Structures are given as structure tokens and as C-alpha cells.
Amino acid sequence: MCYAIPGKVSAIEDNIVTVDYFGEKKRAYNEFDNLKIGDYIYAQGGFVIKTIPPEEANSILAVWRETFFELQEHDLRLSRIDIEKSGVEKRLTLILDKAIEERPLRKDDFLYLLNLRDSDSKNLLYKTANFLRQKYLDNSCCVHGIIELSNYCARNCYYCGISVHNSKIPRYRMDKTEILSTVESAVEKYGFKALVLQSGEDPAFDTDFFCDIIREIKSRHAVLIFISFGETGLKSLEKLYEAGARGLLLRFETSNPDLYRKLHPGYELHTRIEHINYARELGYLIITGGLTGIPGQTNRDILNDILLTKELGAEMYSFGPFIPHPDTPLGTHPITTSENILKTIAVSRIVDPQNAKILVTTAFETIDKEARLSGLMSGANSVMLNVTPENLREKYSIYPNRAHNEESLQIQIDDTLSLLYSLGRAPTDLGVSGNRQV
Ligand code: 5AD
């Protein structure tokens, strides 16, 4: 994972460069023609996104030098565990020992973890996941921004508040100028280095429009763009990649094809999977995952969701609770518990300890005020901040009472950074500009 601080190019081999962050080496894919050893760059999500003059890089690194190591040490202190002294069932310690030693776990083992009920056992699971996160991925934490371009949607997802089922919400669609100015302020004013552009499947937006926007963004700003426009079709994925998009956020929602059919009548899971696979083959970074707590879902389904996320080569795992929206067919279904989401995060970490970026979703934060803290201490290492203009956020009501809807972007950033620093984590996508104190 890359840091949102300048790194120094220390080796170049074809399109892959090695980047040095205070002695820590990361690799990134380079699309710049004239990059040389010794240049300073910003890398994001494994891509070089910008070169920086040495004076500027050195002044930013001077601010960071001490903090960088202090944060790492703090995280290391908070990530210690002692399984031997935990006093839990033998089977649990055996499974967690296997996880720590990276010996293969059986499907039954994972299921046992998802089925855990008593607090000591669950806490030990969470701590083990956090230990693995620290061991393999250190203290870096992704902070992507997300901009919701339109809440028009042609899909009939039974759970979603912006689906065709909801005739009550006012609909909106941002125009090109609004989108570009929102991106400009996110990147140039607030320092985001990775942005997700998301939209309902809005028939008024076509691929050419999105490509034009992405080209325009890429010509003006150094930022990694993820698209999240639903099922655009495979040809569109090609065009959007050509235009400069490098990531796809598309949840498969559930890995159970029957459940998928029930929740999305007339649509098939395999179409979604095909999109994700094709995007990965084209070179997109993949963010995917599903809903936890949907009617009819079992822990075995949830385990299959986690395993499918890994199989799809996901760079980032996104699992959140299904939250019933009153104006949808599933409006009266009960909400799952925080523990079920934490277990999903922790098991995801154990399934993919070395590579996974695991998101604490806004839906999780909506059902639990402590979600970000507890998620980050249970294996997660990513958050996404809402960059949508404040007057539109309420209308993007995929579920009710979404967390952070009322908070300005500055407040969201300040709160995120102070939480991350208190846990010894370093934000990776939120450049800390020269004038912001760390
Ligand atoms: N509760 C939680 N998440 C939801 N999403 C849609 N509706 C809901 C809901 N009621 C999620 C879906 C979709 C993402 C954009 O929002 O998983 O992929």
C-alpha cells in the first residue's frame, strides 16, 4: 500500500517502480514516460499518479519524518495479542494459531469463527485480525473520497432506497460543471488522492459522458479514479479504462445466486461477476463485497461472500449491514448486529491477510457510532469519506439516516485524521498538505 506522502523512486523495471518511504519499499505501476530513479512521486493504489519537485517533496517529508515512525510504533503497541492467556475454547486458539502462522484454514474453521457468540472469543478473533493487519500491511489506512453523481436508478434492488421502488425521494443529477468543481475542491483543496465516482444506473448518463468527465479530471488533477456506475456493460468498461479510470467499485451484493435473484428480479449474479472479472482483466483495481444481514442469508452465505471477494482478486473488501429503507419492499426487516459486521471484517482479514484493504463502511457507521474505531481494530484499514456536495447527500438515501450526512467535508477529514492518529495509523489517500499539521 502507498502512503499519501512523497516517495522516492529507487528502482525502475519496465513499468514497475520501487518507491522508498523513509526506508520502507513499496512497488507501483508507472504510466509516466520520463520517470527516473531519484524522482519524487505520489503513488496511489499501486499507481504512480504525480511527480513532485524535490524541494516540495523534501519540505513535506521534513514535517512527516518523526510522525511517520511514531505512528508505526504506536500501532505496533496497540496490535499485540497473547492467545495463550486468553482462556477461550481450545478449538478457537487452534484456529487462530493457524491463522497467525498462515497455515491453511478449512471452511469449517471460518464458519466456526463467524458463528462465535461469547465476547471473549469474539474479542480474541478481532485482536487476531488486527494483529495480522499490522503484521502484513503495517499502519497505512486508505481514505478514499466518494462523490455521488446521480440518484436516478433504473434498477429494482429490493433493499435500496434509490431503486425504482422508491417514488418518494426527490431525484437529482449533477451536471458536468458541478462534478468537475466538486472533484477540483476534493483534490486541490482537501488533498484527496483517490476518488470514487458513483451513480445510480441513470439512463440519462451514458458512457461517453462519463469518459469525457474522466478525461477532463485526469487532464486537470493527479488523482486515482474509481468508477461505480453499476453494470455499464463490458465495452463501456474498456472505454472508461481508456479514458483514465483505474478502479471499479461494484459489489456483487450476495454470492448466493438464488438470493441474488430474489433481491433483483430479472437480473443474474453471473452478469455482475462477469463485469468484475472483465474489469480486473483490463487492469482495474477492484472494490467489491456484499450486504450482510439480508433476509434469508446464512453465515455460510456470508463466508462464501468473503471467499468470492478474494477469488475475484479484490483489492478492497466492502461489507456493510443491510439497513431497511421504509420505502422499499424490505422496509420492515430487522437490522443485523455490529458483531456480525465485525466478524465479517475479521474473517475477511484472516482469509486475505497480506493483501486486503478492508473498508469500514458508512452503513456500518450508521448502525454503530463506534464502528470506525472497532472496525479498524478488527482487521479493517480503509474508510471512505463522503465528498458529495452537502445539499445533495440527503437525497442519495440508499438507506435512512446515513452517518456523516450532516458533516462538512472538513469536519469529516479532521475527525478521521484524529481517529487514525490516535490509533497510530497513517492516511494513504489523503495528502497532508504543507499547511496541515499532523
Ligand atoms: N442498506 C445498506 N446498503 C445498501 N446498499 C443499497 N441499499 C442498501 C441498504 N438498504 C448498498 C448496496 C450497493 C451500494 C451502493 O449501497 O450494496 O452496492
Coordinates of C-alpha atoms and ligand atoms in Angstrom, one line a residue:
M1 CA 0.0 0.0 0.0
C2 CA 1.2 3.5 -0.7
Y3 CA 1.4 6.5 1.6
A4 CA 0.0 9.9 0.7
I5 CA 3.4 11.3 1.2
P6 CA 6.0 11.7 -1.4
G7 CA 8.1 8.6 -2.1
K8 CA 11.5 8.5 -3.8
V9 CA 11.8 6.2 -6.9
S10 CA 14.6 3.8 -6.0
A11 CA 14.4 1.3 -8.9
I12 CA 12.6 1.1 -12.3
E13 CA 11.9 -2.2 -14.1
D14 CA 9.8 -1.8 -17.2
N15 CA 6.5 -0.3 -15.9
I16 CA 7.1 -1.2 -12.3
V17 CA 8.9 1.2 -10.0
T18 CA 10.1 0.7 -6.4
V19 CA 9.2 3.6 -4.2
D20 CA 11.0 4.4 -0.9
Y21 CA 9.2 5.9 2.0
F22 CA 11.7 6.5 4.8
G23 CA 13.4 3.2 4.0
E24 CA 10.1 1.3 3.6
K25 CA 9.8 0.0 0.0
K26 CA 6.6 -0.3 -2.0
R27 CA 6.0 -1.1 -5.6
A28 CA 3.9 0.9 -8.0
Y29 CA 2.8 0.8 -11.7
N30 CA 4.1 3.7 -13.7
E31 CA 2.5 5.3 -16.7
F32 CA 4.7 8.4 -16.9
D33 CA 7.3 8.4 -19.8
N34 CA 10.2 10.3 -18.3
L35 CA 10.3 8.9 -14.7
K36 CA 13.9 8.5 -13.4
I37 CA 15.5 6.9 -10.3
G38 CA 15.7 9.6 -7.6
D39 CA 12.5 11.4 -8.7
Y40 CA 9.9 12.1 -6.0
I41 CA 6.3 10.9 -6.7
Y42 CA 2.9 10.4 -5.2
A43 CA 1.7 6.8 -5.7
Q44 CA -1.8 5.7 -5.1
G45 CA -3.4 2.3 -5.1
G46 CA -0.3 0.9 -6.7
F47 CA -0.2 3.6 -9.5
V48 CA 2.2 6.5 -9.8
I49 CA -0.1 9.5 -10.1
K50 CA 2.2 12.5 -9.9
T51 CA 5.8 13.6 -9.9
I52 CA 6.8 16.3 -7.4
P53 CA 9.7 18.8 -7.4
P54 CA 12.4 17.7 -4.9
E55 CA 12.2 20.9 -2.8
E56 CA 8.4 20.4 -2.4
A57 CA 8.9 16.7 -1.6
N58 CA 11.6 17.4 1.0
S59 CA 9.6 20.1 2.8
I60 CA 6.6 17.7 3.2
L61 CA 8.8 14.8 4.2
A62 CA 10.5 17.0 6.9
V63 CA 7.1 17.5 8.5
W64 CA 6.4 13.8 8.4
R65 CA 9.8 12.2 9.3
E66 CA 9.2 11.9 13.1
T67 CA 5.5 11.4 12.9
F68 CA 5.9 8.5 10.5
F69 CA 7.9 6.4 12.9
E70 CA 5.9 7.4 16.0
L71 CA 2.7 6.3 14.4
Q72 CA 4.1 3.0 13.3
E73 CA 5.3 2.3 16.9
H74 CA 2.0 3.3 18.4
D75 CA 0.2 1.0 16.0
L76 CA 2.6 -1.8 16.9
R77 CA 1.9 -1.4 20.6
L78 CA -1.8 -1.5 20.1
S79 CA -1.7 -4.6 17.9
R80 CA -0.2 -7.0 20.4
I81 CA -2.1 -10.2 21.5
D82 CA -1.5 -13.1 23.7
I83 CA -3.6 -16.0 22.6
E84 CA -2.1 -18.4 25.2
K85 CA -3.5 -16.4 28.1
S86 CA -7.0 -15.8 26.7
G87 CA -8.9 -18.6 28.4
V88 CA -11.2 -19.4 25.5
E89 CA -12.1 -22.7 23.9
K90 CA -9.2 -24.8 22.7
R91 CA -10.7 -25.0 19.2
L92 CA -10.6 -21.2 18.8
T93 CA -7.0 -21.0 19.9
L94 CA -6.0 -23.7 17.4
I95 CA -7.8 -22.0 14.6
L96 CA -6.3 -18.6 15.4
D97 CA -2.8 -20.1 15.8
K98 CA -3.2 -21.5 12.3
A99 CA -4.3 -18.0 11.1
I100 CA -1.3 -16.4 12.7
E101 CA 1.1 -18.9 11.3
E102 CA -0.6 -18.7 7.9
R103 CA -1.3 -22.4 7.8
P104 CA -4.4 -23.1 5.7
L105 CA -7.8 -22.9 7.4
R106 CA -10.7 -25.1 6.5
K107 CA -14.1 -23.8 5.5
D108 CA -15.4 -25.2 8.8
D109 CA -12.9 -23.2 10.7
F110 CA -14.0 -19.9 9.1
L111 CA -17.6 -20.9 9.8
Y112 CA -16.8 -21.6 13.4
L113 CA -15.3 -18.0 13.6
L114 CA -18.4 -16.4 12.1
N115 CA -20.6 -18.4 14.5
L116 CA -18.7 -17.2 17.6
R117 CA -21.0 -15.8 20.3
D118 CA -19.3 -15.1 23.6
S119 CA -17.5 -11.8 24.0
D120 CA -14.1 -13.1 25.0
S121 CA -13.9 -15.3 21.9
K122 CA -15.1 -12.6 19.6
N123 CA -12.6 -10.1 21.1
L124 CA -9.8 -12.6 20.5
L125 CA -10.9 -13.0 16.9
Y126 CA -10.9 -9.2 16.4
K127 CA -7.5 -8.9 18.0
T128 CA -6.0 -11.6 15.9
A129 CA -7.3 -9.9 12.7
N130 CA -5.8 -6.6 13.9
F131 CA -2.5 -8.3 14.6
L132 CA -2.5 -9.8 11.0
R133 CA -3.4 -6.4 9.5
Q134 CA -0.4 -4.8 11.3
K135 CA 1.9 -7.6 10.6
Y136 CA 1.4 -7.6 6.8
L137 CA 0.2 -4.1 5.9
D138 CA 1.6 -2.0 8.7
N139 CA -0.2 1.1 9.7
S140 CA -1.4 2.5 6.3
C141 CA -5.1 3.3 6.0
C142 CA -6.9 4.2 2.8
V143 CA -9.0 7.2 2.9
H144 CA -10.8 7.4 -0.5
G145 CA -13.5 10.1 -1.2
I146 CA -16.8 9.2 -2.9
I147 CA -18.9 11.6 -5.0
E148 CA -22.5 10.5 -5.7
L149 CA -23.3 11.9 -9.1
S150 CA -27.0 11.0 -9.5
N151 CA -29.7 9.2 -7.5
Y152 CA -31.7 8.2 -10.6
C153 CA -31.6 4.5 -10.9
A154 CA -33.3 2.1 -13.3
R155 CA -32.7 -1.0 -11.1
N156 CA -35.2 -2.8 -8.9
C157 CA -32.9 -3.9 -5.9
Y158 CA -35.4 -4.8 -3.2
Y159 CA -33.3 -3.2 -0.4
C160 CA -32.2 0.0 -2.0
G161 CA -33.7 3.4 -1.2
I162 CA -32.8 4.9 -4.6
S163 CA -34.2 2.0 -6.6
V164 CA -37.3 2.2 -8.8
H165 CA -39.3 1.1 -5.8
N166 CA -39.0 4.5 -4.1
S167 CA -41.3 7.0 -5.7
K168 CA -41.0 9.4 -2.7
I169 CA -37.4 10.8 -2.9
P170 CA -36.6 13.8 -5.0
R171 CA -34.1 12.8 -7.7
Y172 CA -31.0 14.8 -8.7
R173 CA -28.3 14.6 -11.3
M174 CA -25.1 16.6 -11.1
D175 CA -24.0 18.3 -14.3
K176 CA -20.5 18.4 -15.8
T177 CA -19.6 21.7 -14.2
E178 CA -20.8 20.6 -10.8
I179 CA -18.9 17.3 -11.0
L180 CA -15.7 19.0 -12.1
S181 CA -15.8 21.6 -9.4
T182 CA -16.6 19.0 -6.7
V183 CA -13.6 17.0 -7.9
E184 CA -11.4 20.1 -8.0
S185 CA -12.1 21.0 -4.4
A186 CA -11.7 17.4 -3.2
V187 CA -8.3 17.1 -4.8
E188 CA -6.8 20.6 -4.7
K189 CA -8.4 22.0 -1.6
Y190 CA -8.8 18.9 0.6
G191 CA -6.0 16.7 -0.7
F192 CA -7.8 13.6 -1.8
K193 CA -5.6 11.3 -4.0
A194 CA -8.2 8.6 -4.8
L195 CA -11.9 9.3 -5.6
V196 CA -14.8 7.1 -6.4
L197 CA -17.4 8.5 -8.8
Q198 CA -20.7 6.7 -8.0
S199 CA -24.1 6.9 -9.6
G200 CA -27.3 5.0 -9.7
E201 CA -27.9 3.3 -13.1
D202 CA -29.1 6.6 -14.6
P203 CA -30.3 6.2 -18.2
A204 CA -29.5 9.9 -18.8
F205 CA -25.8 9.3 -18.2
D206 CA -24.0 7.5 -21.0
T207 CA -20.5 6.1 -21.3
D208 CA -19.3 9.0 -23.5
F209 CA -20.4 11.5 -20.8
F210 CA -18.5 9.6 -18.1
C211 CA -15.4 9.2 -20.4
D212 CA -15.5 12.9 -21.1
I213 CA -15.6 13.7 -17.4
I214 CA -12.8 11.3 -16.5
R215 CA -10.6 12.6 -19.3
E216 CA -11.2 16.1 -18.1
I217 CA -10.4 15.2 -14.5
K218 CA -7.2 13.3 -15.5
S219 CA -6.0 16.3 -17.6
R220 CA -6.5 18.7 -14.6
H221 CA -5.7 16.7 -11.5
A222 CA -3.4 13.9 -10.1
V223 CA -6.0 11.5 -8.7
L224 CA -6.8 7.8 -8.9
I225 CA -10.3 7.4 -10.3
F226 CA -12.6 4.5 -9.3
I227 CA -15.9 4.2 -11.2
S228 CA -19.1 2.9 -9.6
F229 CA -21.8 3.2 -12.2
G230 CA -23.4 -0.2 -11.7
E231 CA -23.4 -2.7 -14.7
T232 CA -22.2 -0.5 -17.5
G233 CA -21.6 -3.3 -20.0
L234 CA -18.2 -4.7 -20.8
K235 CA -17.5 -2.4 -23.8
S236 CA -18.0 0.6 -21.5
L237 CA -15.6 -0.8 -19.0
E238 CA -13.0 -0.8 -21.8
K239 CA -13.8 2.8 -22.8
L240 CA -13.8 4.0 -19.3
Y241 CA -10.4 2.5 -18.7
E242 CA -9.1 4.1 -21.8
A243 CA -10.4 7.4 -20.6
G244 CA -8.3 7.0 -17.4
A245 CA -10.4 5.2 -14.8
R246 CA -8.3 2.7 -12.9
G247 CA -10.6 1.2 -10.3
L248 CA -14.1 -0.3 -10.2
L249 CA -16.4 -0.4 -7.2
L250 CA -19.1 -2.9 -7.9
R251 CA -20.4 -5.1 -5.1
F252 CA -21.8 -8.5 -6.1
E253 CA -24.2 -8.0 -3.1
T254 CA -24.6 -11.7 -2.4
S255 CA -22.7 -14.7 -3.7
N256 CA -25.9 -16.8 -3.4
P257 CA -27.5 -16.9 -6.9
D258 CA -31.0 -17.7 -5.6
L259 CA -30.9 -14.9 -3.0
Y260 CA -29.5 -12.6 -5.7
R261 CA -32.4 -13.4 -8.0
K262 CA -34.9 -12.8 -5.2
L263 CA -33.5 -9.4 -4.4
H264 CA -33.0 -8.4 -8.0
P265 CA -35.9 -9.9 -10.0
G266 CA -34.9 -10.3 -13.7
Y267 CA -31.2 -9.9 -13.0
E268 CA -28.5 -12.6 -12.6
L269 CA -25.5 -12.8 -10.3
H270 CA -23.3 -14.1 -13.1
T271 CA -23.6 -10.8 -15.1
R272 CA -22.2 -8.9 -12.2
I273 CA -19.4 -11.3 -11.7
E274 CA -18.6 -11.1 -15.4
H275 CA -18.3 -7.3 -15.1
I276 CA -15.9 -7.6 -12.1
N277 CA -13.8 -10.3 -13.8
Y278 CA -13.5 -8.4 -17.0
A279 CA -12.6 -5.2 -15.2
R280 CA -9.9 -6.9 -13.3
E281 CA -8.5 -8.4 -16.6
L282 CA -8.5 -4.9 -18.1
G283 CA -6.3 -3.7 -15.2
Y284 CA -8.9 -2.1 -12.9
L285 CA -8.4 -2.3 -9.1
I286 CA -11.5 -4.0 -7.8
I287 CA -13.5 -3.0 -4.7
T288 CA -16.3 -5.5 -4.1
G289 CA -18.2 -7.3 -1.4
G290 CA -21.8 -7.6 -0.3
L291 CA -24.6 -6.9 2.1
T292 CA -24.7 -8.5 5.5
G293 CA -28.0 -9.3 7.2
I294 CA -30.3 -9.6 4.2
P295 CA -33.4 -11.8 4.6
G296 CA -32.7 -15.5 4.1
Q297 CA -28.9 -15.1 4.3
T298 CA -26.9 -17.6 6.5
N299 CA -23.4 -17.4 7.9
R300 CA -22.4 -19.9 5.2
D301 CA -23.6 -17.4 2.6
I302 CA -21.5 -14.7 4.3
L303 CA -18.4 -16.9 4.3
N304 CA -19.0 -17.6 0.6
D305 CA -19.3 -13.8 0.0
I306 CA -15.9 -13.3 1.7
L307 CA -14.3 -16.2 -0.3
L308 CA -15.8 -14.9 -3.5
T309 CA -14.3 -11.4 -2.8
K310 CA -10.9 -13.0 -2.6
E311 CA -11.4 -15.1 -5.7
L312 CA -12.4 -12.0 -7.6
G313 CA -9.0 -10.6 -6.8
A314 CA -10.4 -7.7 -4.9
E315 CA -8.1 -5.0 -3.8
M316 CA -10.6 -3.7 -1.3
Y317 CA -13.3 -5.6 0.6
S318 CA -16.6 -3.7 1.2
F319 CA -19.1 -5.4 3.5
G320 CA -21.8 -3.4 5.3
P321 CA -25.1 -4.2 7.0
F322 CA -28.3 -4.1 5.1
I323 CA -30.3 -1.3 6.6
P324 CA -34.0 -1.4 5.8
H325 CA -35.4 1.6 4.0
P326 CA -39.0 2.2 4.7
D327 CA -39.9 2.9 1.1
T328 CA -38.6 -0.4 -0.3
P329 CA -40.1 -3.9 -0.3
L330 CA -37.7 -4.9 2.6
G331 CA -38.6 -1.9 4.7
T332 CA -39.6 -3.7 7.8
H333 CA -36.8 -6.3 8.0
P334 CA -34.7 -6.2 11.2
I335 CA -31.1 -4.9 11.1
T336 CA -28.2 -7.2 11.8
T337 CA -25.8 -6.6 14.7
S338 CA -22.5 -4.8 14.9
E339 CA -20.8 -8.0 16.0
N340 CA -21.9 -9.7 12.7
I341 CA -20.2 -7.0 10.7
L342 CA -17.0 -7.1 12.9
K343 CA -16.9 -10.8 12.5
T344 CA -17.2 -10.4 8.7
I345 CA -14.3 -7.9 8.7
A346 CA -12.1 -10.0 11.0
V347 CA -12.7 -13.2 8.9
S348 CA -12.0 -11.3 5.7
R349 CA -8.7 -10.3 7.2
I350 CA -7.9 -13.9 8.1
V351 CA -8.9 -15.1 4.6
D352 CA -6.7 -12.5 2.9
P353 CA -4.2 -11.3 5.5
Q354 CA -1.5 -10.0 3.3
N355 CA -3.3 -8.0 0.6
A356 CA -6.8 -7.0 1.6
K357 CA -7.7 -3.4 2.1
I358 CA -10.9 -3.8 4.2
L359 CA -13.4 -1.0 4.4
V360 CA -15.3 0.2 7.4
T361 CA -18.4 1.1 5.5
T362 CA -20.7 4.1 6.2
A363 CA -23.6 1.7 6.6
F364 CA -21.7 0.1 9.5
E365 CA -21.1 3.6 11.0
T366 CA -24.8 4.3 10.6
I367 CA -25.8 1.4 12.8
D368 CA -23.0 1.8 15.3
K369 CA -21.3 5.1 16.3
E370 CA -18.1 3.3 17.3
A371 CA -17.9 1.3 14.1
R372 CA -14.9 3.1 12.7
L373 CA -12.8 2.5 15.8
S374 CA -13.9 -1.1 16.4
G375 CA -13.6 -1.9 12.6
L376 CA -10.1 -0.5 12.4
M377 CA -9.2 -2.6 15.5
S378 CA -10.7 -5.8 14.0
G379 CA -8.7 -6.0 10.7
A380 CA -10.0 -3.1 8.7
N381 CA -7.7 -0.5 7.2
S382 CA -9.8 1.7 4.9
V383 CA -12.5 4.3 5.1
M384 CA -14.4 6.3 2.5
L385 CA -15.4 9.9 3.1
N386 CA -18.5 11.5 1.5
V387 CA -17.4 14.2 -0.9
T388 CA -20.8 14.8 -2.4
P389 CA -22.0 18.4 -2.1
E390 CA -23.8 18.7 1.3
N391 CA -27.1 19.8 -0.2
L392 CA -27.4 16.5 -2.2
R393 CA -26.3 13.9 0.3
E394 CA -29.7 13.5 1.9
K395 CA -31.2 12.6 -1.4
Y396 CA -28.7 9.8 -2.0
S397 CA -30.7 7.8 0.5
I398 CA -29.8 4.2 -0.3
Y399 CA -30.7 3.7 3.4
P400 CA -32.1 6.1 6.0
N401 CA -30.1 8.3 8.4
R402 CA -26.8 7.8 6.8
A403 CA -23.8 8.6 9.1
H404 CA -21.9 11.9 8.3
N405 CA -24.7 13.3 6.0
E406 CA -24.7 16.5 8.1
E407 CA -21.0 16.9 8.5
S408 CA -18.9 19.2 6.3
L409 CA -16.0 17.6 4.5
Q410 CA -13.6 19.4 6.7
I411 CA -15.2 18.0 9.8
Q412 CA -15.1 14.5 8.3
I413 CA -11.5 14.9 7.5
D414 CA -10.5 16.3 10.8
D415 CA -12.4 13.5 12.7
T416 CA -10.9 10.8 10.5
L417 CA -7.4 12.0 10.9
S418 CA -7.6 12.4 14.6
L419 CA -9.0 8.9 15.0
L420 CA -6.3 7.5 12.7
Y421 CA -3.5 9.2 14.5
S422 CA -4.9 8.1 17.9
L423 CA -4.6 4.5 16.6
G424 CA -1.2 5.0 15.1
R425 CA -2.4 4.8 11.5
A426 CA -1.2 6.9 8.5
P427 CA -3.8 8.0 5.9
T428 CA -2.7 6.8 2.5
D429 CA -5.0 8.7 0.1
L430 CA -5.4 12.0 1.9
G431 CA -2.3 14.0 1.2
V432 CA -1.4 16.0 4.2
S433 CA -0.6 19.4 2.6
G434 CA 2.2 21.6 3.8
N435 CA -0.1 23.7 5.9
R436 CA -2.0 20.9 7.7
Q437 CA -0.5 19.9 11.0
V438 CA -0.1 16.1 11.6
Ligands
5AD1 N1 -28.6 -0.9 3.3 C1 -27.3 -1.0 3.2 N2 -26.6 -0.9 2.0 C2 -27.3 -0.6 0.9 N3 -27.0 -0.5 -0.4 C3 -28.1 -0.3 -1.1 N4 -29.2 -0.3 -0.3 C4 -28.7 -0.5 0.9 C5 -29.4 -0.7 2.2 N5 -30.7 -0.6 2.3 C6 -25.6 -0.7 -0.9 C7 -25.5 -1.8 -2.0 C8 -24.9 -1.0 -3.1 C9 -24.3 0.2 -2.5 C10 -24.1 1.3 -3.4 O1 -25.2 0.5 -1.5 O2 -24.7 -2.8 -1.5 O3 -23.9 -1.8 -3.8

